[in-house]
Coordinates of C-alpha atoms in Angstrom, one line a residue:
Chain A
M981 CA -35.9 -11.2 5.7
D982 CA -34.9 -13.6 8.5
R983 CA -32.1 -16.1 7.3
R984 CA -31.1 -17.8 10.4
N985 CA -33.9 -20.9 9.3
D986 CA -31.4 -21.2 5.3
Y987 CA -28.9 -24.5 5.5
G988 CA -27.5 -22.4 3.4
Y989 CA -26.9 -19.7 6.1
R990 CA -23.7 -19.1 8.0
V991 CA -21.6 -16.5 9.7
P992 CA -23.0 -14.2 7.1
T993 CA -19.9 -12.5 5.6
F994 CA -20.3 -8.8 5.6
Q995 CA -24.4 -8.0 6.0
S996 CA -24.8 -6.0 9.0
K997 CA -27.2 -7.3 11.7
H998 CA -29.0 -4.3 13.4
P999 CA -29.0 -4.9 17.3
N1000 CA -32.9 -6.2 17.7
G1001 CA -32.3 -8.9 15.2
E1002 CA -33.3 -7.6 12.1
E1003 CA -31.1 -7.5 9.4
R1004 CA -30.6 -4.9 6.9
T1005 CA -28.9 -4.3 3.9
G1006 CA -26.5 -1.8 3.5
S1007 CA -28.2 0.3 0.9
N1008 CA -30.9 0.8 3.7
Y1009 CA -28.2 2.3 6.1
R1010 CA -28.4 5.2 3.5
R1011 CA -31.0 6.7 3.9
I1012 CA -30.9 7.3 7.1
P1013 CA -27.9 9.8 7.6
W1014 CA -26.2 8.2 10.7
G1015 CA -26.0 11.0 12.2
R1016 CA -29.3 11.5 12.7
R1017 CA -29.7 8.0 14.5
P1018 CA -29.0 7.5 18.4
P1019 CA -25.4 5.6 18.4
P1020 CA -26.0 2.1 20.2
P1021 CA -25.6 0.6 22.8
R1022 CA -21.9 -0.5 23.8
D1023 CA -22.0 -4.5 23.1
V1024 CA -18.9 -6.1 23.1
A1025 CA -20.0 -9.0 21.4
I1026 CA -21.5 -7.1 18.6
L1027 CA -17.8 -5.1 18.3
Q1028 CA -16.0 -7.8 18.0
E1029 CA -18.3 -9.1 15.6
R1030 CA -17.6 -5.9 13.4
A1031 CA -14.1 -6.1 13.8
N1032 CA -13.8 -9.5 12.3
K1033 CA -15.8 -8.9 9.3
L1034 CA -13.5 -6.0 9.3
V1035 CA -10.9 -8.6 9.2
K1036 CA -11.7 -10.6 6.4
Y1037 CA -12.8 -6.8 4.7
L1038 CA -8.9 -6.0 5.5
L1039 CA -7.1 -8.8 4.3
V1040 CA -9.4 -8.6 0.6
K1041 CA -8.8 -5.4 -0.1
D1042 CA -5.3 -5.3 0.3
Q1043 CA -4.6 -7.7 -2.6
T1044 CA -4.0 -4.3 -4.8
K1045 CA -2.6 -2.9 -2.4
I1046 CA -3.6 1.0 -2.2
P1047 CA -4.4 1.5 1.2
I1048 CA -7.7 1.5 2.5
K1049 CA -9.6 4.8 3.3
R1050 CA -11.4 5.0 6.2
S1051 CA -14.1 6.2 4.9
D1052 CA -14.6 3.1 2.7
M1053 CA -14.2 0.7 6.1
L1054 CA -16.6 3.0 7.8
K1055 CA -19.4 2.7 5.5
D1056 CA -18.8 -0.9 3.5
V1057 CA -18.5 -2.0 7.9
I1058 CA -19.4 0.1 10.4
Q1059 CA -21.5 1.6 9.0
E1060 CA -23.8 2.1 12.4
Y1061 CA -20.7 1.7 14.6
D1062 CA -19.3 4.5 14.1
E1063 CA -19.3 5.4 16.9
Y1064 CA -17.4 2.9 18.0
F1065 CA -14.2 2.8 15.1
P1066 CA -11.8 3.1 17.3
E1067 CA -12.3 0.4 19.3
I1068 CA -13.1 -2.0 16.3
I1069 CA -10.2 -0.9 14.3
E1070 CA -8.2 -1.8 17.6
R1071 CA -9.5 -5.0 17.8
A1072 CA -8.9 -5.9 13.9
S1073 CA -6.3 -4.6 14.4
Y1074 CA -4.5 -6.9 17.4
A1075 CA -6.8 -10.1 16.1
L1076 CA -4.9 -9.2 12.2
E1077 CA -2.1 -9.1 14.3
K1078 CA -2.2 -12.4 16.5
M1079 CA -3.4 -14.4 13.8
F1080 CA -2.3 -12.9 10.7
R1081 CA 1.3 -11.4 11.2
V1082 CA 0.2 -8.5 10.1
N1083 CA 0.5 -4.5 11.7
L1084 CA -2.5 -2.5 10.2
K1085 CA -0.9 0.8 10.0
E1086 CA -2.1 4.3 8.9
I1087 CA 0.0 6.0 7.3
D1088 CA -1.6 9.1 5.9
K1089 CA -3.6 11.1 8.9
Q1090 CA -4.9 13.9 7.5
S1091 CA -6.6 11.6 4.8
S1092 CA -6.3 7.8 6.7
L1093 CA -5.2 6.0 4.7
Y1094 CA -4.7 2.3 6.1
I1095 CA -1.9 -0.5 4.8
L1096 CA -1.2 -3.9 6.2
I1097 CA 2.0 -4.3 6.6
S1098 CA 3.6 -8.1 7.6
T1099 CA 5.5 -8.4 11.1
Q1100 CA 8.4 -9.4 9.8
E1101 CA 10.7 -10.1 7.1
S1102 CA 9.5 -11.9 4.4
S1103 CA 11.1 -15.8 4.2
A1104 CA 10.8 -15.3 0.4
G1105 CA 14.3 -15.0 0.5
I1106 CA 14.8 -17.9 1.8
L1107 CA 12.3 -19.7 0.3
G1108 CA 13.2 -18.9 -2.8
T1109 CA 11.7 -17.4 -5.9
T1110 CA 7.9 -16.5 -6.0
K1111 CA 5.0 -16.7 -9.1
D1112 CA 4.7 -12.9 -8.8
T1113 CA 6.6 -10.8 -10.8
P1114 CA 9.9 -8.9 -9.5
K1115 CA 8.0 -5.7 -8.8
L1116 CA 9.8 -5.5 -5.9
G1117 CA 13.4 -6.0 -7.4
L1118 CA 12.4 -3.2 -9.7
L1119 CA 10.8 -1.2 -7.1
M1120 CA 13.9 -1.5 -4.5
V1121 CA 16.2 -0.1 -7.3
I1122 CA 14.9 3.1 -7.7
L1123 CA 14.1 3.7 -4.4
S1124 CA 18.1 3.5 -3.7
V1125 CA 18.7 5.4 -6.9
I1126 CA 16.3 7.9 -5.2
F1127 CA 17.6 8.1 -1.5
M1128 CA 20.9 7.8 -2.3
N1129 CA 20.5 10.4 -4.9
G1130 CA 19.2 12.9 -2.0
N1131 CA 16.2 11.9 -1.9
K1132 CA 14.8 13.3 -4.8
A1133 CA 15.7 11.7 -9.1
S1134 CA 14.6 13.1 -11.7
E1135 CA 12.7 10.9 -14.5
A1136 CA 15.7 11.8 -16.4
V1137 CA 18.0 9.8 -14.2
I1138 CA 15.3 7.1 -13.0
W1139 CA 15.1 6.0 -17.4
E1140 CA 18.3 5.5 -17.7
V1141 CA 19.3 3.5 -15.0
L1142 CA 16.1 1.5 -16.2
R1143 CA 17.2 1.3 -19.6
K1144 CA 20.5 0.4 -18.6
L1145 CA 19.2 -2.3 -17.2
G1146 CA 16.6 -3.1 -20.3
L1147 CA 13.2 -1.2 -19.6
R1148 CA 12.6 1.1 -21.9
P1149 CA 9.3 3.4 -21.2
G1150 CA 6.8 2.2 -24.0
V1151 CA 8.3 -0.8 -24.9
R1152 CA 6.4 -3.9 -23.0
H1153 CA 8.5 -5.6 -21.2
S1154 CA 8.0 -9.5 -20.6
L1155 CA 8.2 -9.4 -17.0
F1156 CA 6.7 -5.7 -16.1
G1157 CA 4.8 -5.0 -19.1
E1158 CA 4.2 -1.4 -19.2
V1159 CA 6.8 0.4 -17.0
R1160 CA 5.8 3.8 -17.4
K1161 CA 2.5 3.1 -16.4
L1162 CA 3.9 0.7 -13.4
I1163 CA 6.3 3.2 -12.3
T1164 CA 4.1 6.1 -12.3
D1165 CA 0.5 4.9 -11.8
E1166 CA 0.5 1.6 -9.8
F1167 CA 3.3 2.1 -7.7
V1168 CA 2.1 5.3 -7.5
K1169 CA -1.3 4.7 -6.4
Q1170 CA 0.3 2.0 -3.9
K1171 CA 1.9 4.8 -2.7
Y1172 CA 5.4 2.8 -2.9
L1173 CA 6.5 6.2 -4.8
E1174 CA 5.5 9.6 -5.6
Y1175 CA 5.7 11.7 -9.0
K1176 CA 5.8 15.2 -8.9
R1177 CA 6.0 18.3 -11.2
V1178 CA 8.8 20.0 -10.3
P1179 CA 7.4 23.2 -9.8
N1180 CA 7.4 25.8 -12.6
S1181 CA 9.7 23.7 -15.3
R1182 CA 8.4 23.9 -18.3
P1183 CA 8.5 21.7 -20.2
P1184 CA 7.0 20.0 -17.8
E1185 CA 9.7 18.1 -16.2
Y1186 CA 9.6 15.6 -13.3
E1187 CA 10.9 13.8 -10.7
F1188 CA 9.8 11.0 -8.2
F1189 CA 10.1 9.7 -4.2
W1190 CA 9.6 7.7 -1.9
G1191 CA 6.0 7.6 -0.8
L1192 CA 4.3 7.0 2.4
R1193 CA 4.0 3.2 2.4
S1194 CA 8.2 3.0 1.3
Y1195 CA 8.8 4.7 4.6
H1196 CA 6.9 2.0 6.3
E1197 CA 7.8 -1.4 4.9
T1198 CA 11.2 -0.2 4.2
S1199 CA 13.3 2.1 5.5
K1200 CA 16.8 4.3 4.6
M1201 CA 18.6 2.0 6.9
K1202 CA 17.4 -1.3 4.8
V1203 CA 17.9 0.1 1.4
L1204 CA 21.4 1.8 1.6
K1205 CA 22.1 -1.5 3.5
F1206 CA 20.3 -3.1 0.1
A1207 CA 22.3 -0.1 -2.4
C1208 CA 25.7 -1.2 0.1
K1209 CA 25.9 -4.4 -0.1
V1210 CA 25.6 -5.0 -4.0
Q1211 CA 28.4 -2.5 -3.8
K1212 CA 30.3 -4.8 -0.9
K1213 CA 30.7 -1.2 0.4
D1214 CA 30.1 -0.6 3.8
P1215 CA 27.0 2.2 5.2
K1216 CA 29.3 4.1 6.3
D1217 CA 31.3 4.7 3.6
W1218 CA 28.2 7.0 2.2
A1219 CA 28.5 9.2 5.4
A1220 CA 25.5 11.6 4.3
Q1221 CA 23.8 8.9 4.0
Y1222 CA 24.0 6.9 6.6
R1223 CA 24.1 9.9 8.9
E1224 CA 20.3 10.6 7.4
A1225 CA 19.2 6.8 7.7
V1226 CA 20.8 6.6 11.6
E1227 CA 18.8 10.0 13.2
M1228 CA 15.3 8.5 10.3
E1229 CA 16.0 4.7 12.9
V1230 CA 16.1 6.7 16.0
Q1231 CA 13.6 8.6 14.9
A1232 CA 11.1 5.4 14.1
A1233 CA 12.4 3.8 16.7
A1234 CA 11.3 6.5 19.0
V1235 CA 7.4 6.6 17.3
A1236 CA 7.6 2.6 17.3
V1237 CA 7.9 2.9 21.6
A1238 CA 5.0 5.7 21.8
E1239 CA 1.7 4.2 19.3
A1240 CA 3.0 0.7 21.6
E1241 CA 2.2 2.1 24.6
A1242 CA -1.0 4.2 23.3
R1243 CA -1.8 0.8 22.2
A1244 CA -1.3 -1.3 25.2
E1245 CA -3.2 1.1 27.3
A1246 CA -6.0 1.6 24.1
R1247 CA -6.7 -2.0 25.1
A1248 CA -6.5 -2.6 28.7
Q1249 CA -9.2 -0.3 28.5
M1250 CA -11.0 -2.1 25.5
G1251 CA -10.3 -5.1 27.0
I1252 CA -8.7 -6.9 24.1
G1253 CA -6.4 -9.5 24.6
E1254 CA -8.2 -12.3 25.9
E1255 CA -8.8 -14.8 23.0
P1256 CA -10.3 -14.9 20.0
R1257 CA -13.6 -16.4 20.9
Y1258 CA -16.0 -18.1 18.6
S1259 CA -19.7 -17.7 19.4
F1260 CA -22.7 -19.9 17.7
G1261 CA -26.5 -19.4 18.1
I1262 CA -28.8 -22.8 19.5
F1263 CA -31.5 -24.0 19.0
V1264 CA -33.3 -25.7 22.0
H1265 CA -36.1 -27.3 20.4
T1266 CA -37.8 -28.8 23.5
A1267 CA -41.0 -30.8 23.8
A1268 CA -43.0 -31.6 26.4
Chain B
S523 CA 20.8 41.2 -36.3
K524 CA 18.6 40.0 -33.6
N525 CA 19.2 39.7 -30.2
K526 CA 19.0 35.3 -28.7
R527 CA 15.9 35.5 -26.9
C528 CA 16.3 33.1 -23.7
S529 CA 13.6 32.1 -21.6
L530 CA 14.0 33.7 -18.1
T531 CA 12.3 30.7 -17.0
P532 CA 14.1 30.0 -13.8
R533 CA 15.4 26.3 -14.1
A534 CA 14.9 23.5 -11.6
G535 CA 15.8 23.9 -7.6
N536 CA 16.6 28.2 -8.4
Q537 CA 13.6 29.7 -5.7
L538 CA 15.1 33.4 -7.4
T539 CA 11.7 34.0 -9.8
P540 CA 13.2 37.1 -11.0
S541 CA 10.0 38.6 -12.9
L542 CA 10.9 42.3 -13.2
P543 CA 14.5 41.6 -15.7
H544 CA 11.6 40.2 -17.4
F545 CA 9.7 42.4 -18.8
V546 CA 12.7 44.9 -18.4
E547 CA 13.8 42.7 -21.3
E548 CA 10.9 43.0 -23.7
G549 CA 10.9 46.9 -23.0
E550 CA 14.5 46.7 -23.3
E551 CA 13.7 44.9 -27.2
A552 CA 10.8 47.2 -28.1
E553 CA 13.0 50.0 -27.3
E554 CA 15.7 48.8 -29.2
E555 CA 13.9 48.2 -32.2
E556 CA 12.6 51.5 -32.5
E557 CA 16.0 52.5 -31.5
V558 CA 16.7 51.0 -35.0
L559 CA 13.9 52.4 -36.8
T560 CA 14.7 55.1 -35.9
K561 CA 18.2 55.5 -37.0
E562 CA 17.2 54.1 -40.3
V563 CA 14.9 57.2 -40.7
E564 CA 18.3 59.8 -39.9
V565 CA 19.9 57.9 -43.1
G566 CA 17.0 58.5 -45.2
A567 CA 16.2 61.5 -44.1
D568 CA 19.2 62.9 -45.0
G569 CA 20.0 61.6 -48.3
V570 CA 23.9 61.2 -46.6
S571 CA 24.5 58.4 -43.8
A572 CA 26.6 61.5 -42.2
M573 CA 25.1 62.3 -38.0
H574 CA 25.5 65.0 -36.4
P575 CA 28.6 64.1 -34.4
D576 CA 26.9 64.5 -30.9
L577 CA 23.8 63.2 -31.8
L578 CA 26.8 59.5 -33.9
E579 CA 28.6 59.4 -29.6
L580 CA 25.3 58.9 -28.8
E581 CA 24.9 56.2 -31.2
V582 CA 27.9 54.9 -30.5
D583 CA 27.7 54.9 -26.8
R584 CA 23.7 52.9 -27.4
E585 CA 25.5 50.5 -29.8
K586 CA 27.9 49.7 -26.6
C587 CA 25.6 49.3 -24.7
R588 CA 23.4 47.0 -26.7
N589 CA 26.3 44.7 -26.8
I590 CA 26.8 44.3 -23.1
R591 CA 23.4 43.6 -22.3
R592 CA 23.1 41.4 -25.0
H593 CA 26.6 39.7 -23.5
Y594 CA 25.0 39.5 -20.2
R595 CA 21.9 37.4 -21.9
Q596 CA 23.9 35.1 -23.2
L597 CA 25.7 34.7 -20.0
I598 CA 22.9 33.7 -18.0
Y599 CA 21.2 31.6 -21.2
C600 CA 24.8 29.7 -21.0
V601 CA 24.7 29.8 -17.1
Q602 CA 21.7 28.2 -17.3
Q603 CA 21.5 25.7 -20.2
N604 CA 24.0 24.2 -18.2
R605 CA 23.5 24.2 -14.7
E606 CA 23.8 20.5 -14.0
D607 CA 26.6 20.6 -15.4
I608 CA 27.7 23.6 -12.8
V609 CA 26.7 22.3 -10.1
R610 CA 26.9 18.2 -10.5
T611 CA 30.6 18.0 -11.8
A612 CA 33.6 19.9 -10.3
S613 CA 34.0 22.3 -13.0
E614 CA 35.8 25.7 -12.9
S615 CA 32.9 27.2 -14.9
L616 CA 30.9 28.8 -12.3
T617 CA 34.2 30.6 -11.9
E618 CA 35.1 31.5 -14.9
A619 CA 31.5 33.3 -15.5
L620 CA 31.6 34.8 -13.0
E621 CA 34.8 36.6 -14.1
E622 CA 33.8 37.7 -17.1
A623 CA 30.5 39.1 -15.6
D624 CA 33.3 41.2 -13.8
V625 CA 34.7 42.4 -16.8
L626 CA 31.3 43.5 -18.6
F627 CA 30.7 45.2 -15.1
D628 CA 33.5 47.6 -15.1
C629 CA 32.5 49.0 -18.9
V630 CA 28.9 49.4 -16.9
S631 CA 27.1 53.3 -16.5
R632 CA 23.5 52.9 -16.5
T633 CA 21.1 51.3 -14.5
R634 CA 19.4 49.1 -17.2
E635 CA 22.8 47.4 -17.8
A636 CA 23.3 47.3 -14.2
V637 CA 19.9 45.1 -13.7
L638 CA 21.0 42.6 -16.5
D639 CA 24.6 42.1 -13.6
A640 CA 22.2 41.4 -10.9
Q641 CA 20.0 39.2 -12.3
F642 CA 23.4 37.7 -13.1
L643 CA 24.3 37.8 -9.5
V644 CA 21.5 36.1 -8.0
L645 CA 21.6 33.1 -10.4
A646 CA 25.5 33.0 -9.7
S647 CA 24.9 32.8 -6.7
D648 CA 21.9 30.5 -6.5
L649 CA 24.5 28.5 -7.9
G650 CA 26.9 28.9 -5.1
K651 CA 24.8 28.1 -3.0
E652 CA 23.9 24.8 -4.2
K653 CA 27.1 24.0 -5.1
A654 CA 28.4 24.6 -1.1
K655 CA 25.3 22.2 0.0
Q656 CA 27.0 19.4 -1.6
L657 CA 30.6 19.9 0.0
N658 CA 29.3 20.3 3.0
S659 CA 27.3 17.5 3.1
D660 CA 30.1 15.8 2.2
M661 CA 27.2 13.1 -0.1
R662 CA 30.0 11.4 -2.5
F663 CA 27.8 11.4 -5.7
F664 CA 25.7 8.5 -6.4
N665 CA 25.5 6.9 -9.7
H666 CA 23.7 5.5 -10.4
I667 CA 24.7 4.5 -13.9
T668 CA 27.7 2.8 -12.1
F669 CA 25.3 1.1 -9.7
C670 CA 23.7 -1.1 -12.4
D671 CA 27.3 -2.3 -13.7
V672 CA 27.5 -3.7 -10.0
L673 CA 24.2 -5.1 -10.2
F674 CA 24.7 -7.7 -12.0
V675 CA 28.5 -8.5 -10.7
F676 CA 26.2 -8.7 -8.1
V677 CA 23.6 -11.0 -9.6
G678 CA 26.4 -13.5 -10.9
L679 CA 26.2 -12.3 -15.0
N680 CA 29.2 -12.0 -16.5
W681 CA 29.8 -10.9 -19.5
M682 CA 32.2 -12.3 -20.8
E683 CA 30.3 -15.8 -21.0
A684 CA 26.2 -14.0 -21.9
E685 CA 26.5 -13.3 -25.7
C686 CA 24.6 -9.8 -25.6
E687 CA 26.8 -6.3 -24.9
E688 CA 24.2 -4.5 -23.9
F689 CA 21.4 -6.3 -21.4
S690 CA 19.0 -5.0 -23.0
D691 CA 20.1 -6.7 -26.3
C692 CA 20.0 -10.2 -23.5
D693 CA 18.2 -12.9 -23.4
D694 CA 15.1 -12.9 -22.0
S695 CA 16.0 -16.0 -19.5
I696 CA 18.9 -13.2 -19.0
A697 CA 16.5 -11.1 -17.8
S698 CA 14.7 -13.5 -16.2
F699 CA 17.2 -15.1 -13.9
F700 CA 18.3 -11.5 -12.9
W701 CA 15.5 -10.1 -12.1
E702 CA 14.2 -12.7 -9.8
T703 CA 17.8 -12.3 -7.7
V704 CA 17.4 -9.1 -7.4
Q705 CA 13.3 -9.9 -6.4
K706 CA 14.9 -12.2 -3.9
E707 CA 17.3 -9.6 -1.8
A708 CA 15.0 -7.2 -2.1
T709 CA 12.4 -8.7 -0.7
S710 CA 14.5 -9.7 2.0
W711 CA 14.4 -6.3 3.2
M712 CA 11.3 -5.6 2.9
L713 CA 8.4 -6.2 4.7
R714 CA 5.5 -7.0 3.0
A715 CA 2.6 -8.5 3.4
E716 CA 1.4 -11.4 1.8
T717 CA -1.5 -11.4 0.0
F718 CA -4.2 -13.3 0.9
H719 CA -6.9 -15.1 -1.5
Y720 CA -9.7 -17.8 -1.4
I721 CA -8.6 -20.4 -3.0
F722 CA -11.7 -22.0 -4.6
G723 CA -14.1 -20.0 -1.5
S724 CA -14.1 -21.7 1.9
F725 CA -13.2 -25.9 2.4
K726 CA -15.2 -28.4 0.5
A727 CA -15.5 -32.2 1.5
E728 CA -16.0 -33.4 -1.9
H729 CA -15.3 -33.1 -4.9
S730 CA -18.0 -31.6 -7.3
A731 CA -18.0 -29.6 -10.5
R732 CA -15.9 -27.1 -10.2
K733 CA -15.1 -26.0 -13.1
P734 CA -17.9 -23.4 -13.5
R735 CA -17.7 -22.2 -9.8
L736 CA -14.0 -21.2 -10.8
E737 CA -15.0 -18.8 -13.1
H738 CA -17.2 -17.2 -11.7
H739 CA -14.6 -16.8 -8.7
K740 CA -12.5 -15.8 -11.1
R741 CA -14.4 -13.4 -12.3
S742 CA -14.9 -11.7 -9.0
C743 CA -11.5 -11.6 -7.8
K744 CA -11.0 -9.2 -10.5
M745 CA -12.7 -6.9 -8.9
E746 CA -10.6 -6.3 -6.7
G747 CA -10.5 -2.9 -5.1
N748 CA -14.0 -2.2 -5.7
G749 CA -17.0 -2.6 -3.7
D750 CA -18.6 -5.0 -4.2
M751 CA -16.6 -7.8 -4.6
P752 CA -17.6 -8.4 -0.5
M753 CA -21.3 -9.1 -1.6
K754 CA -20.6 -11.2 -4.8
L755 CA -18.6 -13.6 -2.0
K756 CA -21.4 -13.9 -0.6
K757 CA -23.6 -14.7 -3.3
L758 CA -20.4 -17.9 -4.0
D759 CA -20.3 -18.5 -0.8
L760 CA -24.1 -19.7 0.0
N761 CA -24.1 -22.0 -3.5
A762 CA -21.3 -23.7 -2.5
N763 CA -22.4 -24.7 0.7
Q764 CA -25.5 -25.3 0.5
E765 CA -25.5 -28.7 -0.4
T766 CA -22.5 -28.9 1.9
T767 CA -24.0 -27.9 5.0
E768 CA -26.6 -30.6 4.7
K769 CA -24.7 -33.3 3.4
E770 CA -23.1 -33.6 6.4
V771 CA -26.2 -32.5 8.9
E772 CA -27.1 -35.6 7.9
R773 CA -24.3 -37.4 8.0
I774 CA -24.3 -36.1 11.7
L775 CA -27.1 -36.9 12.7
G776 CA -27.0 -40.2 11.1
L777 CA -23.4 -41.2 13.7
L778 CA -26.0 -39.6 16.0
Q779 CA -28.8 -41.7 16.1
T780 CA -26.8 -44.7 15.4
Y781 CA -25.5 -43.7 18.8
F782 CA -29.1 -43.4 20.7
E783 CA -29.5 -47.0 18.5
K784 CA -26.4 -48.8 20.3
C785 CA -27.1 -47.3 23.8
P786 CA -30.1 -46.1 23.9
D787 CA -30.1 -44.8 27.0
V788 CA -27.1 -43.1 28.2
P789 CA -26.8 -39.5 26.4
V790 CA -24.4 -39.0 24.7
S791 CA -22.3 -35.6 26.3
Y792 CA -22.9 -33.2 24.3
F793 CA -18.6 -31.9 24.5
E794 CA -18.0 -35.7 24.0
F795 CA -20.0 -36.3 21.1
V796 CA -18.6 -32.5 19.2
I797 CA -15.1 -32.3 20.2
D798 CA -12.3 -33.3 17.8
P799 CA -9.0 -33.1 20.2
N800 CA -6.9 -32.8 16.9
S801 CA -8.3 -29.3 15.2
F802 CA -10.0 -26.7 16.6
S803 CA -11.7 -26.2 13.1
R804 CA -12.7 -29.6 12.9
T805 CA -14.6 -29.3 16.0
V806 CA -16.2 -25.7 15.5
E807 CA -17.6 -27.2 12.1
N808 CA -18.8 -30.0 14.9
I809 CA -20.9 -27.2 17.0
F810 CA -22.2 -25.6 14.2
Y811 CA -23.6 -28.4 12.2
V812 CA -25.0 -30.1 15.7
S813 CA -26.9 -27.0 15.6
F814 CA -28.5 -28.0 12.9
I815 CA -29.6 -30.8 13.9
I816 CA -30.8 -29.3 17.5
R817 CA -33.3 -27.1 15.5
D818 CA -34.9 -28.8 13.4
G819 CA -35.4 -31.5 16.9
F820 CA -33.5 -34.3 16.0
A821 CA -32.1 -34.2 19.2
R822 CA -32.1 -32.2 22.0
I823 CA -29.4 -30.6 24.6
R824 CA -30.1 -30.0 28.3
L825 CA -28.3 -30.2 31.3
D826 CA -27.9 -32.8 33.3
Q827 CA -26.9 -33.1 37.0
D828 CA -23.3 -32.2 37.0
K829 CA -24.6 -29.2 34.9
L830 CA -23.0 -30.4 31.6
P831 CA -25.4 -30.6 28.4
I832 CA -26.3 -33.4 27.4
L833 CA -27.8 -34.3 23.9
E834 CA -30.6 -36.4 24.2
P835 CA -33.0 -38.0 21.0
T836 CA -36.3 -36.5 20.8
N837 CA -38.4 -39.2 19.8
T838 CA -38.3 -41.2 22.9
S839 CA -41.4 -40.4 24.6
Q840 CA -41.0 -37.9 27.0
V841 CA -41.8 -37.5 31.0
D842 CA -41.5 -34.5 32.4
E843 CA -38.9 -34.7 34.9
E844 CA -38.8 -33.0 37.5
N845 CA -34.5 -30.9 37.5
D846 CA -36.2 -30.1 33.3
S847 CA -36.9 -26.5 34.6
C848 CA -37.3 -26.2 30.3
S849 CA -41.0 -25.3 29.8
Y850 CA -42.7 -26.0 25.8
G851 CA -41.1 -24.0 23.5
R852 CA -37.8 -22.8 21.6
K853 CA -35.2 -21.8 23.5
Q854 CA -32.3 -20.1 22.1
G855 CA -28.6 -21.0 24.1
V856 CA -25.5 -19.6 23.0
I857 CA -22.1 -21.7 22.8
S858 CA -18.4 -19.5 23.5
L859 CA -15.9 -21.5 22.7
S860 CA -12.2 -20.3 22.9
L861 CA -9.2 -22.0 21.7
Q862 CA -7.9 -23.0 25.5
D863 CA -11.8 -23.5 26.7
W864 CA -11.8 -26.6 23.9
K865 CA -7.7 -27.5 25.3
N866 CA -9.4 -27.7 28.9
I867 CA -12.4 -29.9 28.3
I868 CA -9.8 -32.3 26.3
S869 CA -8.1 -32.6 29.1
T870 CA -10.7 -32.8 31.7
F871 CA -13.0 -34.9 29.6
E872 CA -10.2 -37.2 28.8
I873 CA -11.3 -37.0 25.1
S874 CA -8.5 -38.9 22.4
E875 CA -9.8 -39.2 19.3
A876 CA -13.0 -37.6 17.7
M877 CA -16.6 -39.1 17.4
I878 CA -17.4 -37.2 14.8
K879 CA -15.4 -39.2 12.1
N880 CA -14.3 -37.1 8.9
S881 CA -16.5 -38.1 5.8
Y882 CA -13.1 -37.7 4.1

């Protein structure tokens, strides 16, 4: 059904178009496995269109802060252009950087999980309080305890801290709700924390670690600085932690440089970097 | 008296899992019970509690060994229970335990006891290793409880002023203040991306019955993370935009027709008509709306002698112009506009104000 004649029709959000103009919904595509189709030819305009859709998709998916799976992107947005996934995602990544000041990062190469992080520190500290629950404050305290304790903290230790701060398991908190669920479930799903059973522990005991997202959204050095700012100490006073933090910074810097180079090369090759273009179809009606 | 059954499950971090001693212990216990039984039988059979002196000596030996084993097991159990304490603090308890084992070992003459001694050594060396690791890494012990106290000070909570002794007894407002302050500090150390939310769907130029649509949108917002969400939003978008688009197209058509009436022989430069020098996004919307006008045949677009697009009314009678290479029927054109193009056009055409004024 050609919908271009509908007044209500706008740039389609997540419906895809087959190159020859037919429109199909996602459900049709599932009947024909993509592996059997011949890959569609490379058309930059269409790739850019998919990239733009992917941008919107990612922004919406990011609302829950649960990392986004590559398989979901392929199924919901990329569809028959899965061959061109690297280019589409690079275009989307470029748009996200330039227009939304957000970096798209693959945090887990094995499970292909992606997150969005800001390119610059939030100005919320300067602007004042936000309406959201102060979950990041709680998270930061937990991350500090874990790191300062040697990169892991038993559940017992964490609850000692939380109790001191007025939070109890099983008691609904006015700001955080059910705290136990927040730290063992929500933060874990979002990959801010890891909650693992101590091997061979009977009865089972658990301990907390930093999650993959935490390593990207903050760093050991930043958390050390936070902890030291609170304690009015110099980070160097915590010699072991400081050494560890410095080591991580050096590693992260090296990785960042390599990534930036690879990205620049890929973008040059794909012709990404010209300004985003808006394209419209206009129907020219001529009468004799 | 039953020997204390200590669990030999290794504590956290103890990589060496001696499974053998576990079996040995089981065997031992069974054997010991057997020994006790035989002893009883012996006494019973004789009728008198006297035993053969050789047997008696053997019995004393066995009792001694049993004691040694019991001591070892107690020692091992104690050390395991106090593991955390031994490793973390600067106490001498590990040394004391080793000394005790030393004393016990002096009396050891048989393999069974020696095995227990070996087991204890494994445990002790494991703990020793952990203590040494902490020493070498120069790690000052981070006291998480002190950290909390320091946090309160950092936030500015003065315990003298507060009416509560413990933070958990405190007023809700104090708790809010505390967490908001911590949050403020924390966010400056994190690169968390702001989440993007549509406000009420796309921008609406007019007031309309918002209430029912808001509910729709709230419902669809709750399905965050669900793959269905994009589809639902699209449905909403369509409903919201249908009337707006029609109205805007009509309005702009009116403007265009007014212009055509005022200056009947002067075609409108397409760019001058659609471009809003103050807003790129409005320009893009204008192009969109004008495309409907052209599609529906209320105006047409063609290139003039300078190859620039112009808009012309279609109700005037058409005479075939020599330059006009368009044939009968529909043609499809694509206009591509970037921010830079838009700026260039504004400066080239010296467009100072929009021809299509906003309706709001």
